[in-house]
Coordinates of C-alpha atoms and ligand atoms in Angstrom, one line a residue:
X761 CA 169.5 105.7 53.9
X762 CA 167.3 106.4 57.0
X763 CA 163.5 105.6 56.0
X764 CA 161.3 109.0 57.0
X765 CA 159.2 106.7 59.5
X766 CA 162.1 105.4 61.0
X767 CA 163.4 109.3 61.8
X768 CA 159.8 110.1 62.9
X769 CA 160.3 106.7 65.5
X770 CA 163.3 107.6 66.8
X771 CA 162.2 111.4 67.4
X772 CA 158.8 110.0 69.1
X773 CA 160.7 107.7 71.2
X774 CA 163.1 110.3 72.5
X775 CA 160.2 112.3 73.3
X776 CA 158.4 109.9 75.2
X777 CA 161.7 109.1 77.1
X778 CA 161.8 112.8 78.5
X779 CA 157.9 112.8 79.0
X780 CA 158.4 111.9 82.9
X781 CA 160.9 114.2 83.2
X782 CA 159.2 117.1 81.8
X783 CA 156.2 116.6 84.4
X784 CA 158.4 116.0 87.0
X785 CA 160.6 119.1 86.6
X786 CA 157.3 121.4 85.4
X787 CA 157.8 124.8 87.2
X788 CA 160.8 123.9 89.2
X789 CA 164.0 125.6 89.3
X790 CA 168.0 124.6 87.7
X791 CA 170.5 126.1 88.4
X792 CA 173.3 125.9 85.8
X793 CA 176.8 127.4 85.7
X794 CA 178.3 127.8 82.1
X795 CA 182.1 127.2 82.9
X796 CA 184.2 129.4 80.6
X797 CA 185.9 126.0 79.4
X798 CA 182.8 124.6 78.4
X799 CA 182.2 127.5 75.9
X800 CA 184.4 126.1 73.2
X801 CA 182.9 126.5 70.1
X802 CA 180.4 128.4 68.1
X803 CA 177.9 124.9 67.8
X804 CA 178.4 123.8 71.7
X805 CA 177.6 127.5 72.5
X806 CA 174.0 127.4 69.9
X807 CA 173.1 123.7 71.2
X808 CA 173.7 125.2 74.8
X809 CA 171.3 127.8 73.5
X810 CA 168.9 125.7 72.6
X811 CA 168.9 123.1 75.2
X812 CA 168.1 126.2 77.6
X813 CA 165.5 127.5 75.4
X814 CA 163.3 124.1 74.8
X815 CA 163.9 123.6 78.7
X816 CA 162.0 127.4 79.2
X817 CA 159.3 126.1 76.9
X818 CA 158.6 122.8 78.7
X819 CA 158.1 124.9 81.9
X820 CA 161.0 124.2 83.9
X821 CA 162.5 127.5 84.7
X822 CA 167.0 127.8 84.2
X823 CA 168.7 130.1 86.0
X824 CA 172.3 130.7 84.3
X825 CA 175.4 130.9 86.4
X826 CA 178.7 131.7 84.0
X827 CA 182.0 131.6 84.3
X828 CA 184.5 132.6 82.0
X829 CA 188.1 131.7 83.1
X830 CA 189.7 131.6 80.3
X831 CA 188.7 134.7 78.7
X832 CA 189.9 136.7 81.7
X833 CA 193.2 134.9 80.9
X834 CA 193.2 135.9 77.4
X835 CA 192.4 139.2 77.8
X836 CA 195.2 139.6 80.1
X837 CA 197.7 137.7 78.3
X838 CA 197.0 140.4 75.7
X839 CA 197.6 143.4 78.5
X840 CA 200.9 141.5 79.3
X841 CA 199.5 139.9 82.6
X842 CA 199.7 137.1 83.7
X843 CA 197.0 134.6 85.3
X844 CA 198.0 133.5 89.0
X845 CA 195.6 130.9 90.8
X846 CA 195.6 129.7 94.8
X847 CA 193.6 127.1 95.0
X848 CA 191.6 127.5 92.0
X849 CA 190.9 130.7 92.8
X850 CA 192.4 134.0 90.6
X851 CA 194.8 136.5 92.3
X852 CA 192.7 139.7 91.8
X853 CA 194.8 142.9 91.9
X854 CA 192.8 146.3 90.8
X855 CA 193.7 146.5 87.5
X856 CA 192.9 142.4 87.2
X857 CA 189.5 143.4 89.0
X858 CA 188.8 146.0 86.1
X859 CA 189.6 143.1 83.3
X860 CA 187.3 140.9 85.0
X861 CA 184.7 142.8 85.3
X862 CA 184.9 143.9 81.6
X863 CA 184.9 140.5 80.7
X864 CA 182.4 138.3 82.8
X865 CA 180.0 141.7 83.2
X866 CA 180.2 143.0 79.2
X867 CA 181.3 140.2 77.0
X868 CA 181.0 137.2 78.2
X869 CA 177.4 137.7 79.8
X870 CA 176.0 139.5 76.7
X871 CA 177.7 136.6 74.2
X872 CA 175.2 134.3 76.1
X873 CA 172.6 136.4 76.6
X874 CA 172.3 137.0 72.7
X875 CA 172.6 133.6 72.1
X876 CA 169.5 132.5 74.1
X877 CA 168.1 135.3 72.7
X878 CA 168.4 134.6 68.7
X879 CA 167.3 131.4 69.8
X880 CA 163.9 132.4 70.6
X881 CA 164.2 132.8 74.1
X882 CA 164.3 136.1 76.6
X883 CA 167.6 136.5 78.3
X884 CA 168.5 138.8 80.5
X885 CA 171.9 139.7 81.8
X886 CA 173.4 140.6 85.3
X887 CA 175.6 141.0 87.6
X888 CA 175.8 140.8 91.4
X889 CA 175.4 144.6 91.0
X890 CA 171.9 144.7 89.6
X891 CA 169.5 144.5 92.2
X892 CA 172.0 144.4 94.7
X893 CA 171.9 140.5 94.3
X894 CA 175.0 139.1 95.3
X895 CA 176.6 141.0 98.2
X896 CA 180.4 140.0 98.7
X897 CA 183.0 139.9 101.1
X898 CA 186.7 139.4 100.7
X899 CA 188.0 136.2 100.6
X900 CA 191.0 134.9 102.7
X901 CA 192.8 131.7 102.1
X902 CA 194.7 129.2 103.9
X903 CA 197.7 128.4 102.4
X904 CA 198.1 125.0 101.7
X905 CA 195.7 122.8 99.9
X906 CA 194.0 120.6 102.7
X907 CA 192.9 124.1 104.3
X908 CA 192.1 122.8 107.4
X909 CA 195.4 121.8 108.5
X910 CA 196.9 125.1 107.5
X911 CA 197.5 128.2 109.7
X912 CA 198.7 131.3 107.4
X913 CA 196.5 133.4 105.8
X914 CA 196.7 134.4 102.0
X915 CA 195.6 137.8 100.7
X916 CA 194.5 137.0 97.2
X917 CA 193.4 141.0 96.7
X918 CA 189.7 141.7 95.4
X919 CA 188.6 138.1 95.2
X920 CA 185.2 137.7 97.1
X921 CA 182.9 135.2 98.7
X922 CA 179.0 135.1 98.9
X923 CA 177.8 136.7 102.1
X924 CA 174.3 137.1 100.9
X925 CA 171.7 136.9 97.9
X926 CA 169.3 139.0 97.5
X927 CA 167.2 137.0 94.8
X928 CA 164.2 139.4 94.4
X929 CA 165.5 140.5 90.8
X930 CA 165.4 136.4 89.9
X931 CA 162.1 135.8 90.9
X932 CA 161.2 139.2 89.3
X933 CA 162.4 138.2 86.0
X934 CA 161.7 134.3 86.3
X935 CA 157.7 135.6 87.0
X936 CA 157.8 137.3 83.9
X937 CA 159.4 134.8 82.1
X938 CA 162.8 135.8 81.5
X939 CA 166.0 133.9 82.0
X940 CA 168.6 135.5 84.1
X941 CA 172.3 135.5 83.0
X942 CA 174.7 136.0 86.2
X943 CA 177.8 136.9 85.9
X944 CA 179.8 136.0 89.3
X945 CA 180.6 139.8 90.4
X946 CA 179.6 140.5 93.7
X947 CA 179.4 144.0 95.8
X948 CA 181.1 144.6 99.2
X949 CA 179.3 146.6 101.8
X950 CA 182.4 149.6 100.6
X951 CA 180.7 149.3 97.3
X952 CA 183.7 147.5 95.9
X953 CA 183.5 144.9 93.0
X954 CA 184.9 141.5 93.9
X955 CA 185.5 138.5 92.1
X956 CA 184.2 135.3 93.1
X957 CA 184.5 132.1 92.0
X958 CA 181.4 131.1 89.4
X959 CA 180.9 127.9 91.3
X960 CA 180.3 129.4 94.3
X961 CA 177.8 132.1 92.8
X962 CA 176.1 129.4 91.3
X963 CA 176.0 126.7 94.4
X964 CA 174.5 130.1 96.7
X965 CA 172.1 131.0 94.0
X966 CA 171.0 127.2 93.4
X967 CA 170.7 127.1 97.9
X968 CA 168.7 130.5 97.6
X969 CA 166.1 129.5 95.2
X970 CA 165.4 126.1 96.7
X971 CA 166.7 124.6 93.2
X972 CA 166.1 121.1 92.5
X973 CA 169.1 120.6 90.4
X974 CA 172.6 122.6 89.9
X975 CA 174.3 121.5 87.1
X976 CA 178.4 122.4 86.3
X977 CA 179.3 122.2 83.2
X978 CA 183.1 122.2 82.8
X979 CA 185.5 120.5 80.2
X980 CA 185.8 117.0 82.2
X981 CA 183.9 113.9 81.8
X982 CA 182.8 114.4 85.3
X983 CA 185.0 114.3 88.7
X984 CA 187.8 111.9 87.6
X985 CA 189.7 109.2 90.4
X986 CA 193.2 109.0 90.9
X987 CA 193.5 106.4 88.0
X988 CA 191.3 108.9 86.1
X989 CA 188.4 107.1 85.9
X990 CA 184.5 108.8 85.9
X991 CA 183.5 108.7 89.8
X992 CA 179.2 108.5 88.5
X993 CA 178.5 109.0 91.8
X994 CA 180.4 110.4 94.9
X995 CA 179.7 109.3 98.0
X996 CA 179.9 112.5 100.2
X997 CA 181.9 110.2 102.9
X998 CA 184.9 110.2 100.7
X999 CA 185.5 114.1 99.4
X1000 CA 188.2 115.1 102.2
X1001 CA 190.2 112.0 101.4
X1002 CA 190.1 112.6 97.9
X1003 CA 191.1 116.3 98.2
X1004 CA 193.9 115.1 101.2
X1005 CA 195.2 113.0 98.5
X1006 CA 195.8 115.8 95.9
X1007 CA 193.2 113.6 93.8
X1008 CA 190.4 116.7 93.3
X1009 CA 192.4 120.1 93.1
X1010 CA 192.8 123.0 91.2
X1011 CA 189.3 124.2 89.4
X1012 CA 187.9 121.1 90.9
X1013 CA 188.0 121.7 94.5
X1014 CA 185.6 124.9 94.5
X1015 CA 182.8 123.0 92.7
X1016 CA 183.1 119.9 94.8
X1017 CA 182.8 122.1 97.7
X1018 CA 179.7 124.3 95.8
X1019 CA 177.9 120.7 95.2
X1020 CA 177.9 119.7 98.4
X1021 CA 176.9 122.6 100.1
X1022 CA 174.3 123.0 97.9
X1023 CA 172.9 119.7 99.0
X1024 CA 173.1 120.2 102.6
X1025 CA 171.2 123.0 102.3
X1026 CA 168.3 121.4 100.6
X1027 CA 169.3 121.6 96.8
X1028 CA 168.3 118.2 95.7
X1029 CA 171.3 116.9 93.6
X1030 CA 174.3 118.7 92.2
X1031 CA 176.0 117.1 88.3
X1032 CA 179.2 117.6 86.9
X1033 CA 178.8 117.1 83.2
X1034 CA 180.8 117.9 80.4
X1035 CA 180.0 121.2 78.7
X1036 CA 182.3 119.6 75.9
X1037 CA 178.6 117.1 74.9
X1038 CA 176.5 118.2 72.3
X1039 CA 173.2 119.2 74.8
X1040 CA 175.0 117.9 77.5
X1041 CA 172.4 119.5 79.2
X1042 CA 169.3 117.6 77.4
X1043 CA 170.6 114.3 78.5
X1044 CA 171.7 114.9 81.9
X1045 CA 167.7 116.2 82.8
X1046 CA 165.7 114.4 80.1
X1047 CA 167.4 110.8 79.5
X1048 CA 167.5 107.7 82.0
X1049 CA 171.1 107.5 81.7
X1050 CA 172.5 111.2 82.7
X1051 CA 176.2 111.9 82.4
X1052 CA 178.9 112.8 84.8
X1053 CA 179.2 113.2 88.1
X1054 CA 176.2 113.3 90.5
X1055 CA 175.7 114.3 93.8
X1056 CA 173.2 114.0 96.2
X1057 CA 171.6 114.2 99.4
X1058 CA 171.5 110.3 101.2
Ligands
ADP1526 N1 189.7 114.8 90.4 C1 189.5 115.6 89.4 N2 188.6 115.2 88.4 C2 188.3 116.0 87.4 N3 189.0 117.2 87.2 C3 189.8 117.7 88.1 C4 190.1 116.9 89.2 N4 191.0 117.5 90.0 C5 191.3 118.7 89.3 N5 190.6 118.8 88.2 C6 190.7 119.9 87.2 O1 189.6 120.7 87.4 C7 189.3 121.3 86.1 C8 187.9 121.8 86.1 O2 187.9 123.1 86.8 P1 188.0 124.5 86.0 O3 189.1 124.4 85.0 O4 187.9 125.5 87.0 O5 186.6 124.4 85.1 P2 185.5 125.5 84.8 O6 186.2 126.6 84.0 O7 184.6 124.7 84.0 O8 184.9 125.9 86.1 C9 189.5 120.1 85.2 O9 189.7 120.5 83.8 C10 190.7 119.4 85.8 O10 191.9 120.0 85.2
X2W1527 C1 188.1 134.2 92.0 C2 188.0 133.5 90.7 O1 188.9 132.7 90.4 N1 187.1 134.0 89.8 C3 187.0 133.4 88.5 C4 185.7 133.9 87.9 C5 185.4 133.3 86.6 C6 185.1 131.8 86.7 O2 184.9 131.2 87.8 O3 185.2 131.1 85.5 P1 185.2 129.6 85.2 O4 184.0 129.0 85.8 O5 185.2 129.6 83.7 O6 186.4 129.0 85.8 C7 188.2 133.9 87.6 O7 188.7 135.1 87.8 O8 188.6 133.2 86.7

């Protein structure tokens, strides 16, 4: 049986590893996108909670990013549609539009909102609607995976990119002390809804507000090889080959691209950490060794 001192060691020594951590990230901001795959379970979804809470408390301010995949899919499933990617990337019809908007604007948002919330923090929850923050415009593909080498254009219907961010509403609530909740909805200069990708929401918001970290948690160790292995850290130099290989695709590809933009536009390193880790968060900012994938600028 553990000795009470020995607890009260271990719990000191875990706070004094974070101490340089906590000074070093006082007042700044992280970006973190919630991928609907990491929200697995009622405890991951509480330790997230928490982890974002204690990191509001220590003075670092998170901005929240979610996804929510896979309860778009279910939802669906249940209305007798089916899910259809390209590229990672949803096929939107209207009717899909109206389910995703219901999902990632109503439930999903307010499930994570409450959840900071009973946890003793102040969430609030958005969309790119409120406060006109994320203003969209449609996105149009290139079929083929290696885009660049591709010449036909692919109408995936109401599926959106970033065209701007209007981030007064985040500084507005982040100066009060709230934490903002985004879900990725974004409106077109018609007034339309489109759907965009949460990595990309995220890497925009994370470019925006001069972020020092963004953080993706998904339900991968990190970004994997071609044997599978954990790439620690990826060498910028070596993303097209990887991707020209087939080796990153699918879900992967938009938040390898989000990362790196990110970085080139001054955010200071991107991670890919597993959302599946009990406060994966925690040790990827407040522990020497991190986890996942990380990115940054050389
Ligand atoms: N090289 C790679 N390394 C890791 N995951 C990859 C890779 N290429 C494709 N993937 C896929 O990308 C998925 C993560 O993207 P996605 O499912 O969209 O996650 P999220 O919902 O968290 O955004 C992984 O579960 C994996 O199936
Ligand atoms: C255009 C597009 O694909 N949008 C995504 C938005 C949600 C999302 O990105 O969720 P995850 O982060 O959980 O994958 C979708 O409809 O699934």
């Amino acid at each position: 049986m553990t000795l009470p001192i020995e607890r009260a060691q271990t719990i000191a020594h875990v706070l004094i590893e974070a101490l340089p951590y906590i000074q070093r990230f006082q007042g700044k901001t992280m970006v973190i996108k919630y991928g609907g795959n990491a929200m697995v379970d009622e405890s991951l979804k509480q330790g997230f909670a928490r982890d974002i809470v204690l990191m509001k408390l220590v003075g670092i301010n998170p901005v929240i990013v979610h996804g929510g995949g896979p309860q778009i899919g279910s939802l669906l499933k249940r209305l007798g549609k089916a899910s259809e990617f390209v590229q990672g990337m949803r096929v939107t019809d209207s009717e899909t539009m109206d389910v995703v908007e219901m999902v990632l604007g109503g439930l999903v948002n307010k499930e994570i909102v409450n959840f900071i919330n009973r946890h003793g923090g102040s969430a609030v929850g958005l969309t790119g609607k409120d406060g006109d923050l994320i203003h969209a415009r449609k996105l149009l593909l290139n079929r083929g995976a290696p885009e660049l080498k591709a010449t036909e254009i692919v109408d995936i219907g109401h599926v959106g990119e970033v065209q701007s961010i209007d981030p007064s509403i985040i500084h507005m609530l982040v100066k009060s002390n709230f934490i903002p909740v985004i879900a990725p909805i974004g409106v077109g200069e018609d007034g339309r809804s489109y759907n965009i990708n949460a990595d990309l929401v995220a890497g925009k918001i994370a470019e925006v507000l001069e972020a020092e970290k963004l953080l993706l948690l998904t339900n991968i160790p990190g970004l994997l090889d071609a044997e599978g292995n954990l790439i620690s850290e990826l060498e910028v130099g070596r993303v097209q080959r990887l991707i020209d290989d087939g080796v990153i695709s699918g879900g992967m590809l938009p938040k390898i691209r989000c990362a790196l933009d990110a970085i080139q536009s001054g955010v200071k390193s991107a991670h890919i950490i597993d959302g599946r880790v009990e406060h994966a968060v925690m040790l990827d900012l407040f522990t020497d060794t991190g986890v996942g994938t990380l990115i940054r600028a050389r």
